[in-house]
């Protein structure tokens, strides 16, 4: 099963993707994670992407499509893929259609996580992850059970993304509405779009996505 999680920054795409990896054995393909890894590695792609990511803009379609195309050549994608943060523009959606067709893969569902913009600023500005296992936390909404210790792996180091500040989130929301929101119509036309209330709590969103995927 191959699915897209669609929604603005803070909608919960990464959180739900991680849950789907654990519960359904799917592979998470997060272009944001892949680009951050490229920046950390100082690769060609990373050097081209760094400044635009820091400003909350979108990395060029050519670069992102290249990264995804390469990733889709790995054998583990046969388990099924959750596209998280991709596609983000109409040219990316069209490229994904071509890539999937070339590889004999199909898209099963597009889950559109509907949320309020203003709430996303608080969600994103307060979030952080375990440096060891990547489990996500939030300053007020989801603290570790024991302060300073990851519930999942027991790690004690945490990190925050450089672009998770109120100013950059606003820029990312503007990009979302200008470039990514049109994909709602694009996928509505394919009959594959399903809306899920992303303002509900994490377990309720997981249940709603599960119902979509099982339908
Ligand atoms: P994310 O982790 O999905 O919030 O992405 C973080 C940043 O990486 C975005 O603000 C963009 O600068 C860049 N990025 C991630 N995915 C894409 C994409 N599909 N197209 C363009 N830029 C992207």
mmCIF file with all atom_site columns, N, CA, C and O in Angstrom, residues 18 128-137 144-158:
data_model
loop_
_atom_site.group_PDB
_atom_site.id
_atom_site.type_symbol
_atom_site.label_atom_id
_atom_site.label_alt_id
_atom_site.label_comp_id
_atom_site.label_asym_id
_atom_site.label_entity_id
_atom_site.label_seq_id
_atom_site.pdbx_PDB_ins_code
_atom_site.Cartn_x
_atom_site.Cartn_y
_atom_site.Cartn_z
_atom_site.occupancy
_atom_site.B_iso_or_equiv
_atom_site.pdbx_formal_charge
_atom_site.auth_seq_id
_atom_site.auth_comp_id
_atom_site.auth_asym_id
_atom_site.auth_atom_id
_atom_site.pdbx_PDB_model_num
ATOM 1   N N  . UNK A 1 18  ? 5.243  7.706  11.496 1.00 0.00 ? 18  UNK A N  1
ATOM 2   C CA . UNK A 1 18  ? 6.031  6.822  12.367 1.00 0.00 ? 18  UNK A CA 1
ATOM 3   C C  . UNK A 1 18  ? 5.146  5.720  12.960 1.00 0.00 ? 18  UNK A C  1
ATOM 4   O O  . UNK A 1 18  ? 5.569  4.578  13.106 1.00 0.00 ? 18  UNK A O  1
ATOM 5   N N  . UNK A 1 128 ? 9.907  18.885 19.700 1.00 0.00 ? 128 UNK A N  1
ATOM 6   C CA . UNK A 1 128 ? 11.302 18.431 19.687 1.00 0.00 ? 128 UNK A CA 1
ATOM 7   C C  . UNK A 1 128 ? 11.298 16.909 19.606 1.00 0.00 ? 128 UNK A C  1
ATOM 8   O O  . UNK A 1 128 ? 10.247 16.278 19.781 1.00 0.00 ? 128 UNK A O  1
ATOM 9   N N  . UNK A 1 129 ? 12.439 16.347 19.287 1.00 0.00 ? 129 UNK A N  1
ATOM 10  C CA . UNK A 1 129 ? 12.492 14.891 19.121 1.00 0.00 ? 129 UNK A CA 1
ATOM 11  C C  . UNK A 1 129 ? 13.657 14.300 19.913 1.00 0.00 ? 129 UNK A C  1
ATOM 12  O O  . UNK A 1 129 ? 14.637 14.985 20.234 1.00 0.00 ? 129 UNK A O  1
ATOM 13  N N  . UNK A 1 130 ? 13.552 13.023 20.202 1.00 0.00 ? 130 UNK A N  1
ATOM 14  C CA . UNK A 1 130 ? 14.652 12.294 20.829 1.00 0.00 ? 130 UNK A CA 1
ATOM 15  C C  . UNK A 1 130 ? 15.776 12.166 19.809 1.00 0.00 ? 130 UNK A C  1
ATOM 16  O O  . UNK A 1 130 ? 15.533 11.759 18.664 1.00 0.00 ? 130 UNK A O  1
ATOM 17  N N  . UNK A 1 131 ? 16.997 12.531 20.202 1.00 0.00 ? 131 UNK A N  1
ATOM 18  C CA . UNK A 1 131 ? 18.132 12.457 19.275 1.00 0.00 ? 131 UNK A CA 1
ATOM 19  C C  . UNK A 1 131 ? 18.477 11.001 18.963 1.00 0.00 ? 131 UNK A C  1
ATOM 20  O O  . UNK A 1 131 ? 19.054 10.706 17.920 1.00 0.00 ? 131 UNK A O  1
ATOM 21  N N  . UNK A 1 132 ? 18.092 10.097 19.855 1.00 0.00 ? 132 UNK A N  1
ATOM 22  C CA . UNK A 1 132 ? 18.433 8.690  19.641 1.00 0.00 ? 132 UNK A CA 1
ATOM 23  C C  . UNK A 1 132 ? 17.482 7.993  18.689 1.00 0.00 ? 132 UNK A C  1
ATOM 24  O O  . UNK A 1 132 ? 17.904 7.435  17.675 1.00 0.00 ? 132 UNK A O  1
ATOM 25  N N  . UNK A 1 133 ? 16.172 8.042  18.988 1.00 0.00 ? 133 UNK A N  1
ATOM 26  C CA . UNK A 1 133 ? 15.223 7.233  18.199 1.00 0.00 ? 133 UNK A CA 1
ATOM 27  C C  . UNK A 1 133 ? 14.272 8.063  17.360 1.00 0.00 ? 133 UNK A C  1
ATOM 28  O O  . UNK A 1 133 ? 13.512 7.509  16.568 1.00 0.00 ? 133 UNK A O  1
ATOM 29  N N  . UNK A 1 134 ? 14.271 9.381  17.545 1.00 0.00 ? 134 UNK A N  1
ATOM 30  C CA . UNK A 1 134 ? 13.415 10.223 16.710 1.00 0.00 ? 134 UNK A CA 1
ATOM 31  C C  . UNK A 1 134 ? 11.994 10.377 17.238 1.00 0.00 ? 134 UNK A C  1
ATOM 32  O O  . UNK A 1 134 ? 11.177 11.055 16.608 1.00 0.00 ? 134 UNK A O  1
ATOM 33  N N  . UNK A 1 135 ? 11.685 9.788  18.384 1.00 0.00 ? 135 UNK A N  1
ATOM 34  C CA . UNK A 1 135 ? 10.339 9.945  18.934 1.00 0.00 ? 135 UNK A CA 1
ATOM 35  C C  . UNK A 1 135 ? 10.038 11.439 19.141 1.00 0.00 ? 135 UNK A C  1
ATOM 36  O O  . UNK A 1 135 ? 10.895 12.190 19.603 1.00 0.00 ? 135 UNK A O  1
ATOM 37  N N  . UNK A 1 136 ? 8.807  11.837 18.795 1.00 0.00 ? 136 UNK A N  1
ATOM 38  C CA . UNK A 1 136 ? 8.465  13.249 18.876 1.00 0.00 ? 136 UNK A CA 1
ATOM 39  C C  . UNK A 1 136 ? 7.828  13.633 20.200 1.00 0.00 ? 136 UNK A C  1
ATOM 40  O O  . UNK A 1 136 ? 7.051  12.863 20.771 1.00 0.00 ? 136 UNK A O  1
ATOM 41  N N  . UNK A 1 137 ? 8.157  14.836 20.675 1.00 0.00 ? 137 UNK A N  1
ATOM 42  C CA . UNK A 1 137 ? 7.578  15.371 21.921 1.00 0.00 ? 137 UNK A CA 1
ATOM 43  C C  . UNK A 1 137 ? 7.172  16.821 21.705 1.00 0.00 ? 137 UNK A C  1
ATOM 44  O O  . UNK A 1 137 ? 7.494  17.415 20.669 1.00 0.00 ? 137 UNK A O  1
ATOM 45  N N  . UNK A 1 144 ? 7.737  13.848 27.830 1.00 0.00 ? 144 UNK A N  1
ATOM 46  C CA . UNK A 1 144 ? 8.123  12.492 28.230 1.00 0.00 ? 144 UNK A CA 1
ATOM 47  C C  . UNK A 1 144 ? 7.550  12.175 29.609 1.00 0.00 ? 144 UNK A C  1
ATOM 48  O O  . UNK A 1 144 ? 7.372  13.081 30.425 1.00 0.00 ? 144 UNK A O  1
ATOM 49  N N  . UNK A 1 145 ? 7.243  10.887 29.858 1.00 0.00 ? 145 UNK A N  1
ATOM 50  C CA . UNK A 1 145 ? 6.648  10.521 31.156 1.00 0.00 ? 145 UNK A CA 1
ATOM 51  C C  . UNK A 1 145 ? 7.594  10.887 32.303 1.00 0.00 ? 145 UNK A C  1
ATOM 52  O O  . UNK A 1 145 ? 7.174  11.367 33.347 1.00 0.00 ? 145 UNK A O  1
ATOM 53  N N  . UNK A 1 146 ? 8.904  10.633 32.093 1.00 0.00 ? 146 UNK A N  1
ATOM 54  C CA . UNK A 1 146 ? 9.911  11.070 33.066 1.00 0.00 ? 146 UNK A CA 1
ATOM 55  C C  . UNK A 1 146 ? 10.659 12.226 32.403 1.00 0.00 ? 146 UNK A C  1
ATOM 56  O O  . UNK A 1 146 ? 11.186 12.061 31.289 1.00 0.00 ? 146 UNK A O  1
ATOM 57  N N  . UNK A 1 147 ? 10.687 13.381 33.076 1.00 0.00 ? 147 UNK A N  1
ATOM 58  C CA . UNK A 1 147 ? 11.293 14.567 32.464 1.00 0.00 ? 147 UNK A CA 1
ATOM 59  C C  . UNK A 1 147 ? 12.710 14.277 31.984 1.00 0.00 ? 147 UNK A C  1
ATOM 60  O O  . UNK A 1 147 ? 13.535 13.728 32.731 1.00 0.00 ? 147 UNK A O  1
ATOM 61  N N  . UNK A 1 148 ? 12.988 14.598 30.735 1.00 0.00 ? 148 UNK A N  1
ATOM 62  C CA . UNK A 1 148 ? 14.342 14.471 30.206 1.00 0.00 ? 148 UNK A CA 1
ATOM 63  C C  . UNK A 1 148 ? 14.735 13.066 29.757 1.00 0.00 ? 148 UNK A C  1
ATOM 64  O O  . UNK A 1 148 ? 15.875 12.833 29.373 1.00 0.00 ? 148 UNK A O  1
ATOM 65  N N  . UNK A 1 149 ? 13.771 12.130 29.786 1.00 0.00 ? 149 UNK A N  1
ATOM 66  C CA . UNK A 1 149 ? 14.080 10.745 29.374 1.00 0.00 ? 149 UNK A CA 1
ATOM 67  C C  . UNK A 1 149 ? 13.062 10.303 28.313 1.00 0.00 ? 149 UNK A C  1
ATOM 68  O O  . UNK A 1 149 ? 11.850 10.375 28.535 1.00 0.00 ? 149 UNK A O  1
ATOM 69  N N  . UNK A 1 150 ? 13.568 9.834  27.188 1.00 0.00 ? 150 UNK A N  1
ATOM 70  C CA . UNK A 1 150 ? 12.669 9.402  26.107 1.00 0.00 ? 150 UNK A CA 1
ATOM 71  C C  . UNK A 1 150 ? 11.869 8.174  26.543 1.00 0.00 ? 150 UNK A C  1
ATOM 72  O O  . UNK A 1 150 ? 12.444 7.186  27.000 1.00 0.00 ? 150 UNK A O  1
ATOM 73  N N  . UNK A 1 151 ? 10.538 8.240  26.370 1.00 0.00 ? 151 UNK A N  1
ATOM 74  C CA . UNK A 1 151 ? 9.658  7.112  26.727 1.00 0.00 ? 151 UNK A CA 1
ATOM 75  C C  . UNK A 1 151 ? 10.029 5.867  25.940 1.00 0.00 ? 151 UNK A C  1
ATOM 76  O O  . UNK A 1 151 ? 9.884  4.751  26.423 1.00 0.00 ? 151 UNK A O  1
ATOM 77  N N  . UNK A 1 152 ? 10.453 6.086  24.703 1.00 0.00 ? 152 UNK A N  1
ATOM 78  C CA . UNK A 1 152 ? 10.592 4.944  23.795 1.00 0.00 ? 152 UNK A CA 1
ATOM 79  C C  . UNK A 1 152 ? 11.932 4.232  23.947 1.00 0.00 ? 152 UNK A C  1
ATOM 80  O O  . UNK A 1 152 ? 11.988 3.013  23.988 1.00 0.00 ? 152 UNK A O  1
ATOM 81  N N  . UNK A 1 153 ? 13.040 5.024  24.018 1.00 0.00 ? 153 UNK A N  1
ATOM 82  C CA . UNK A 1 153 ? 14.362 4.370  24.000 1.00 0.00 ? 153 UNK A CA 1
ATOM 83  C C  . UNK A 1 153 ? 15.190 4.675  25.256 1.00 0.00 ? 153 UNK A C  1
ATOM 84  O O  . UNK A 1 153 ? 16.304 4.165  25.391 1.00 0.00 ? 153 UNK A O  1
ATOM 85  N N  . UNK A 1 154 ? 14.679 5.537  26.140 1.00 0.00 ? 154 UNK A N  1
ATOM 86  C CA . UNK A 1 154 ? 15.445 5.858  27.348 1.00 0.00 ? 154 UNK A CA 1
ATOM 87  C C  . UNK A 1 154 ? 16.546 6.881  27.114 1.00 0.00 ? 154 UNK A C  1
ATOM 88  O O  . UNK A 1 154 ? 17.292 7.222  28.042 1.00 0.00 ? 154 UNK A O  1
ATOM 89  N N  . UNK A 1 155 ? 16.640 7.381  25.891 1.00 0.00 ? 155 UNK A N  1
ATOM 90  C CA . UNK A 1 155 ? 17.670 8.389  25.569 1.00 0.00 ? 155 UNK A CA 1
ATOM 91  C C  . UNK A 1 155 ? 17.442 9.671  26.358 1.00 0.00 ? 155 UNK A C  1
ATOM 92  O O  . UNK A 1 155 ? 16.327 9.966  26.777 1.00 0.00 ? 155 UNK A O  1
ATOM 93  N N  . UNK A 1 156 ? 18.508 10.437 26.533 1.00 0.00 ? 156 UNK A N  1
ATOM 94  C CA . UNK A 1 156 ? 18.391 11.676 27.322 1.00 0.00 ? 156 UNK A CA 1
ATOM 95  C C  . UNK A 1 156 ? 18.792 12.917 26.512 1.00 0.00 ? 156 UNK A C  1
ATOM 96  O O  . UNK A 1 156 ? 18.925 13.993 27.054 1.00 0.00 ? 156 UNK A O  1
ATOM 97  N N  . UNK A 1 157 ? 19.037 12.698 25.219 1.00 0.00 ? 157 UNK A N  1
ATOM 98  C CA . UNK A 1 157 ? 19.366 13.858 24.383 1.00 0.00 ? 157 UNK A CA 1
ATOM 99  C C  . UNK A 1 157 ? 18.222 14.145 23.440 1.00 0.00 ? 157 UNK A C  1
ATOM 100 O O  . UNK A 1 157 ? 17.689 13.216 22.810 1.00 0.00 ? 157 UNK A O  1
ATOM 101 N N  . UNK A 1 158 ? 17.874 15.397 23.316 1.00 0.00 ? 158 UNK A N  1
ATOM 102 C CA . UNK A 1 158 ? 16.749 15.792 22.470 1.00 0.00 ? 158 UNK A CA 1
ATOM 103 C C  . UNK A 1 158 ? 17.205 16.893 21.528 1.00 0.00 ? 158 UNK A C  1
ATOM 104 O O  . UNK A 1 158 ? 18.196 17.565 21.804 1.00 0.00 ? 158 UNK A O  1
#
